[in-house]
Coordinates of N, CA and C in Angstrom, one line a residue:
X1 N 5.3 74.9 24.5 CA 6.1 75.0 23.3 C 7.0 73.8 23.2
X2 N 7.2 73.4 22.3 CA 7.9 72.1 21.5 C 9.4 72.5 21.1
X3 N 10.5 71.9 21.7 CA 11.6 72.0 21.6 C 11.9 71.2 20.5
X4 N 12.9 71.8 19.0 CA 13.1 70.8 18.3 C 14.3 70.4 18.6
X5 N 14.7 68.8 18.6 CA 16.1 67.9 19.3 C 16.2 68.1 18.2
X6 N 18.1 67.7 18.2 CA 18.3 68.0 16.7 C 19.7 66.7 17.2
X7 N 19.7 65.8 16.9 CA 20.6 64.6 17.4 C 22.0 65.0 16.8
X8 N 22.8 64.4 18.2 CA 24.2 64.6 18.1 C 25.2 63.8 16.7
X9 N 25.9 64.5 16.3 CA 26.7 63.6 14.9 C 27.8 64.0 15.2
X10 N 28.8 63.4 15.5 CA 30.0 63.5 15.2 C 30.5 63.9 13.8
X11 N 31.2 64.8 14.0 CA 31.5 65.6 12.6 C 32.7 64.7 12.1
X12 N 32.3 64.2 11.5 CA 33.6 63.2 10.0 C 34.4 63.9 10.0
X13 N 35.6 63.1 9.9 CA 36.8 63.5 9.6 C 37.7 63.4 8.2
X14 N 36.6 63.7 7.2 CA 36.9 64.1 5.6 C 38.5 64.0 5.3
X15 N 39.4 63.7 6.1 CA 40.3 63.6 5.7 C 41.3 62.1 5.9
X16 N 40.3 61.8 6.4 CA 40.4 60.1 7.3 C 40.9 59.0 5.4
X17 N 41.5 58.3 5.9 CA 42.1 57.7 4.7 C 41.0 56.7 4.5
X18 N 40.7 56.3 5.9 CA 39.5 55.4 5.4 C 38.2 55.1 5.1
X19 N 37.7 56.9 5.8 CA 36.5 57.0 5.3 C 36.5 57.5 3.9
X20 N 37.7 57.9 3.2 CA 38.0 58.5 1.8 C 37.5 56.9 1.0
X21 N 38.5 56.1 1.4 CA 38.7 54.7 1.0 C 37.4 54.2 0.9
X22 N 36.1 54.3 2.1 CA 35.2 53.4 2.3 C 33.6 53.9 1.2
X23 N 34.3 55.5 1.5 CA 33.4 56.3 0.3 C 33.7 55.7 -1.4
X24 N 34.9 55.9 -1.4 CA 35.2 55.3 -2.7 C 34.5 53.6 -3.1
X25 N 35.3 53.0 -2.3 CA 34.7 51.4 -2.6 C 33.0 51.5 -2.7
X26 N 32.0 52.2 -1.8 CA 31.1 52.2 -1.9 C 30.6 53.1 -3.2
X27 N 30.9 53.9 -3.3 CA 30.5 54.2 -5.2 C 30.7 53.3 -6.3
X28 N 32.3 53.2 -5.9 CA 32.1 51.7 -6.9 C 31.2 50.6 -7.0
X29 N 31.0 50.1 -5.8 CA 30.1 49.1 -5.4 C 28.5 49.5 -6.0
X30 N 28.1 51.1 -5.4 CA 27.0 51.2 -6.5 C 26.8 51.5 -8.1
X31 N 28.3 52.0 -8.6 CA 28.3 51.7 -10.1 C 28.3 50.1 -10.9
X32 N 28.6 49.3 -10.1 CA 28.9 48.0 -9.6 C 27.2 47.2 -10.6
X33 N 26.6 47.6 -9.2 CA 25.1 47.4 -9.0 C 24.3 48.1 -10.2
X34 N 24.3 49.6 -10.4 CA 23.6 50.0 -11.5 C 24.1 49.2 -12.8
X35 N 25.5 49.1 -13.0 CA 25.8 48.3 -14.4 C 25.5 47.2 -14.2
X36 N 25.2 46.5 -13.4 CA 24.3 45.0 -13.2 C 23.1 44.6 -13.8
X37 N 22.7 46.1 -13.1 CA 20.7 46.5 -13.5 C 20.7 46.5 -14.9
X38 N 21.4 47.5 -15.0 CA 21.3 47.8 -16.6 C 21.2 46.4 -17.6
X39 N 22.9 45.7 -17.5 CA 23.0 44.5 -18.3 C 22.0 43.5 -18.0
X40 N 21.3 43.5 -16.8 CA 20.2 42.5 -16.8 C 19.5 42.8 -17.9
X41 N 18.7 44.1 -17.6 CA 17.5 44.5 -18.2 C 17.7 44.7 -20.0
X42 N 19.0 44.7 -20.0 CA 19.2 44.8 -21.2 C 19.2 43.4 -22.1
X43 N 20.0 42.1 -21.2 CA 19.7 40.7 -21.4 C 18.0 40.7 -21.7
X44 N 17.4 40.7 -21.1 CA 16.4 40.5 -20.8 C 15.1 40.7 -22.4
X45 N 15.7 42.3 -22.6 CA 14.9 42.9 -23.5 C 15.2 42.5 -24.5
X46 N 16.2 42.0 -24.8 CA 17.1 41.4 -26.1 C 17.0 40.0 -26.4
X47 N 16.8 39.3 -24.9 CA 16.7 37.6 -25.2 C 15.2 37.4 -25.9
X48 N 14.1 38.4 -25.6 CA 13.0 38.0 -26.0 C 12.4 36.7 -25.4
X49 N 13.0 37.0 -23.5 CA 13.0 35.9 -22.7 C 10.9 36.2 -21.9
X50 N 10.1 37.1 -22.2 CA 8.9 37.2 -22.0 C 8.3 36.4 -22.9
X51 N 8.8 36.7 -24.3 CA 7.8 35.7 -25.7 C 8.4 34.7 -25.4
X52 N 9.6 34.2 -25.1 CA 9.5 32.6 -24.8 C 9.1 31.9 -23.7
X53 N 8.9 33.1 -22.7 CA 7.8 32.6 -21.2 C 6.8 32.5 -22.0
X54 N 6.4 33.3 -23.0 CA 4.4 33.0 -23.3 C 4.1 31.9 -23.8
X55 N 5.6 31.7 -25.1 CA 5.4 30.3 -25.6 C 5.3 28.9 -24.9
X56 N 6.2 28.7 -23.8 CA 6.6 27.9 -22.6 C 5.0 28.0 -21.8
X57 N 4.3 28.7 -21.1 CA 3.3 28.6 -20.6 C 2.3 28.6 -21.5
X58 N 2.3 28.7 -22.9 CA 1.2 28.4 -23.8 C 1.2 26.9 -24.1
X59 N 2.4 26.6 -23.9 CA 2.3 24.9 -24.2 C 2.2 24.1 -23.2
X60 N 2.4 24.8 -21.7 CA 2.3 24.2 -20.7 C 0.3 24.0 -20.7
X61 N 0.0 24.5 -20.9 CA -1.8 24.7 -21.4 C -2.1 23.7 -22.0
X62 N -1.8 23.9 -23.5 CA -2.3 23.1 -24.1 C -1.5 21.5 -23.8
X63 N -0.6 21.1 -23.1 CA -0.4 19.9 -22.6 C -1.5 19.7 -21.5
X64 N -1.3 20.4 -20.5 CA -2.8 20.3 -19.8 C -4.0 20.0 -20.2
X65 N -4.6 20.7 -20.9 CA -5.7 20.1 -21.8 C -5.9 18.9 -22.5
X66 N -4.4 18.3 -23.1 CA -4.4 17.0 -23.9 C -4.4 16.3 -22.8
X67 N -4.3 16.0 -21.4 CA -4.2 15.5 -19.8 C -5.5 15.3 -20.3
X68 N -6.2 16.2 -20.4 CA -7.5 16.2 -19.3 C -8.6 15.4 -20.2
X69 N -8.0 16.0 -21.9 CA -8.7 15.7 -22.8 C -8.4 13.5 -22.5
X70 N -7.3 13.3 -22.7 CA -7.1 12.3 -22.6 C -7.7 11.3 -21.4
X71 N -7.2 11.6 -20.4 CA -8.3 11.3 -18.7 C -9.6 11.4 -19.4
X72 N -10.4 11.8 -19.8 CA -11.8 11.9 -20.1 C -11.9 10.6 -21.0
X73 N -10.7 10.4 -22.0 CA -11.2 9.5 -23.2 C -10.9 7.9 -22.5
X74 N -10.0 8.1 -21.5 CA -10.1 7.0 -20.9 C -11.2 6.5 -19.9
X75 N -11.8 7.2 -19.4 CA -12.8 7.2 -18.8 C -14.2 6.9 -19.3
X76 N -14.5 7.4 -20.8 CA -15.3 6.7 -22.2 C -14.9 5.3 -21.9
X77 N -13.4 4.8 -22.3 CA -12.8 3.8 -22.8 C -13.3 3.0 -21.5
X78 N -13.3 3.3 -20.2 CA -13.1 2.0 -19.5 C -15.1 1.8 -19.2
X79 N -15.8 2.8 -19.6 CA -17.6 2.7 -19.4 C -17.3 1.8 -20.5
X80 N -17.2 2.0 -21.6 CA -17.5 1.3 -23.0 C -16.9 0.1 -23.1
X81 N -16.1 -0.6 -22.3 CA -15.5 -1.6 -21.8 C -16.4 -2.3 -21.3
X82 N -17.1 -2.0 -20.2 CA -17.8 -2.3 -18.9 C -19.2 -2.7 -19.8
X83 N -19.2 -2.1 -20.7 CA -20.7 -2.2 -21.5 C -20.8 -2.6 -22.0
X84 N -19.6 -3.4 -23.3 CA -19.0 -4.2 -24.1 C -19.4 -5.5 -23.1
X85 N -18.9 -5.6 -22.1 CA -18.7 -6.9 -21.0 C -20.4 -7.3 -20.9
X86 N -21.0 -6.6 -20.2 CA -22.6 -6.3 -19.9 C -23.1 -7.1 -21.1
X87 N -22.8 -7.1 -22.7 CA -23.4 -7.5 -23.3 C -22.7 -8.7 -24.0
X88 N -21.5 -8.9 -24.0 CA -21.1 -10.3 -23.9 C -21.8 -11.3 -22.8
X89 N -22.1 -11.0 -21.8 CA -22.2 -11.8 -20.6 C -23.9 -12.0 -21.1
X90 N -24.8 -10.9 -21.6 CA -25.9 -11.1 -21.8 C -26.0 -12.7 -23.1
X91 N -25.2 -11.9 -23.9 CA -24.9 -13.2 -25.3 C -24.6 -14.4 -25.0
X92 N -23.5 -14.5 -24.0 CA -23.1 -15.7 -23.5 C -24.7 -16.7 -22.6
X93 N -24.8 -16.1 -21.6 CA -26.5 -16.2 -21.0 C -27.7 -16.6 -22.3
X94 N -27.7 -16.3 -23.7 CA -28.5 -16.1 -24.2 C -28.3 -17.7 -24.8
X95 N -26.9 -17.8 -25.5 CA -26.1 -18.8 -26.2 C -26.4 -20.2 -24.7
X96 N -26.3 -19.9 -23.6 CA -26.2 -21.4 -23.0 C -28.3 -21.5 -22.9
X97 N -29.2 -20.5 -23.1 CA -30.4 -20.6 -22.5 C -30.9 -21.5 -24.3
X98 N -30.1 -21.4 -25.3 CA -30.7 -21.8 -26.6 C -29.9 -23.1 -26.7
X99 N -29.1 -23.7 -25.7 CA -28.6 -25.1 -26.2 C -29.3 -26.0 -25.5
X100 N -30.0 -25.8 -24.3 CA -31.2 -26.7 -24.3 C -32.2 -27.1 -25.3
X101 N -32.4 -25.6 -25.7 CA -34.2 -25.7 -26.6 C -33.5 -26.6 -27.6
X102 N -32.4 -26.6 -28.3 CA -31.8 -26.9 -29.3 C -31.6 -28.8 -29.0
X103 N -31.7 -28.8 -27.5 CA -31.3 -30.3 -27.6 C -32.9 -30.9 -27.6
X104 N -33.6 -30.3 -26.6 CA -35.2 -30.5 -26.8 C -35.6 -30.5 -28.4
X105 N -35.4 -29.5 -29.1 CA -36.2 -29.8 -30.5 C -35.4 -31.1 -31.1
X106 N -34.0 -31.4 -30.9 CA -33.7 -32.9 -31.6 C -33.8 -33.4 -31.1
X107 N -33.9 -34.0 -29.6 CA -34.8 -35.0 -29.2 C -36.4 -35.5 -30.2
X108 N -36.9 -34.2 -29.7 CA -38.1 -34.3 -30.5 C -38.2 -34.9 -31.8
X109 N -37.4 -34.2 -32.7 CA -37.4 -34.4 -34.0 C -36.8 -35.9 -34.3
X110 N -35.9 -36.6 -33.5 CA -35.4 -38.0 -33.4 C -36.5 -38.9 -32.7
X111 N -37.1 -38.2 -31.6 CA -38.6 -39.5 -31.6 C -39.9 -39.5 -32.5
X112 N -39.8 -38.1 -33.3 CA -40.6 -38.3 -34.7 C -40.4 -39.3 -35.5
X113 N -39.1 -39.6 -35.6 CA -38.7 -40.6 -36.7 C -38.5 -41.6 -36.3
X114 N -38.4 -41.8 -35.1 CA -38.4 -43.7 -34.8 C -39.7 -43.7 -34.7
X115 N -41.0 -42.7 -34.3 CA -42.2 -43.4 -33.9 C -42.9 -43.7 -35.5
X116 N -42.9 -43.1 -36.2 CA -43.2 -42.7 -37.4 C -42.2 -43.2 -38.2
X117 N -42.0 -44.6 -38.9 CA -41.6 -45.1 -39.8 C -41.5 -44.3 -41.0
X118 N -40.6 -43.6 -42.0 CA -40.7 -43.4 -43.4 C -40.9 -44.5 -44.2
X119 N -41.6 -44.0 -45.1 CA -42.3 -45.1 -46.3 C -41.2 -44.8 -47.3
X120 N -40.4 -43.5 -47.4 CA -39.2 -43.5 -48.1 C -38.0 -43.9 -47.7
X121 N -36.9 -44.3 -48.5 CA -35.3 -44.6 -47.8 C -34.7 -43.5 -48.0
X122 N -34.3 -43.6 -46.8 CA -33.2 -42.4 -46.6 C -32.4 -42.1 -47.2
X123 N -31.7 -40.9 -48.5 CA -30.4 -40.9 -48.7 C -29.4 -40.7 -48.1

């Protein structure tokens, strides 16, 4: 069979000035606290401080997005760059491969005319 302990307590002395005193301050202290709660929750419902969290993290989004959107368009910009270059360099390559032919055809075209006399004068 199971003995129930029932723990020793010194019986308070309810007339103690200071446990009167420590009771009191401690009510206060929790009226204290509950009128804290309250005025928070009441700030709170009134500031309409949730809809300006949704607003604040709605824009924190859509700045993220313009990040990301942006990062992407620079990353267009610097291929489209790179491709731009690729085909200058091709042009340039093209432009020095046609200033030979170009000196070759007047050559040519200047030993046509000293070998081959014109029967007409030149204007």
């Amino acid at each position: 069979m199971s003995q129930l302990v029932i723990p020793f307590k010194p019986k308070s002395n309810t007339n103690d000035p200071a446990s009167i005193k420590k009771k009191e301050l401690t009510e206060l202290g929790e009226n204290i606290v509950n009128d804290l709660g309250k005025t928070v929750k009441s700030l709170v419902k009134n500031s309409n401080l949730h809809d300006n969290m949704l607003l604040i993290s709605k824009s924190f989004a859509a700045h993220e997005g313009n990040i990301s959107q942006t990062d992407e368009m620079v990353k267009q910009m610097q291929q489209l760059s790179q491709e731009l270059m690729n085909q200058v360099k091709f042009l340039e390559n093209s432009l020095q491969q046609i200033e030979p032919l170009n000196q070759k055809v007047t050559d040519i075209t200047n030993s046509i005319h000293t070998a081959v006399p014109s029967s007409q004068p030149h204007l």
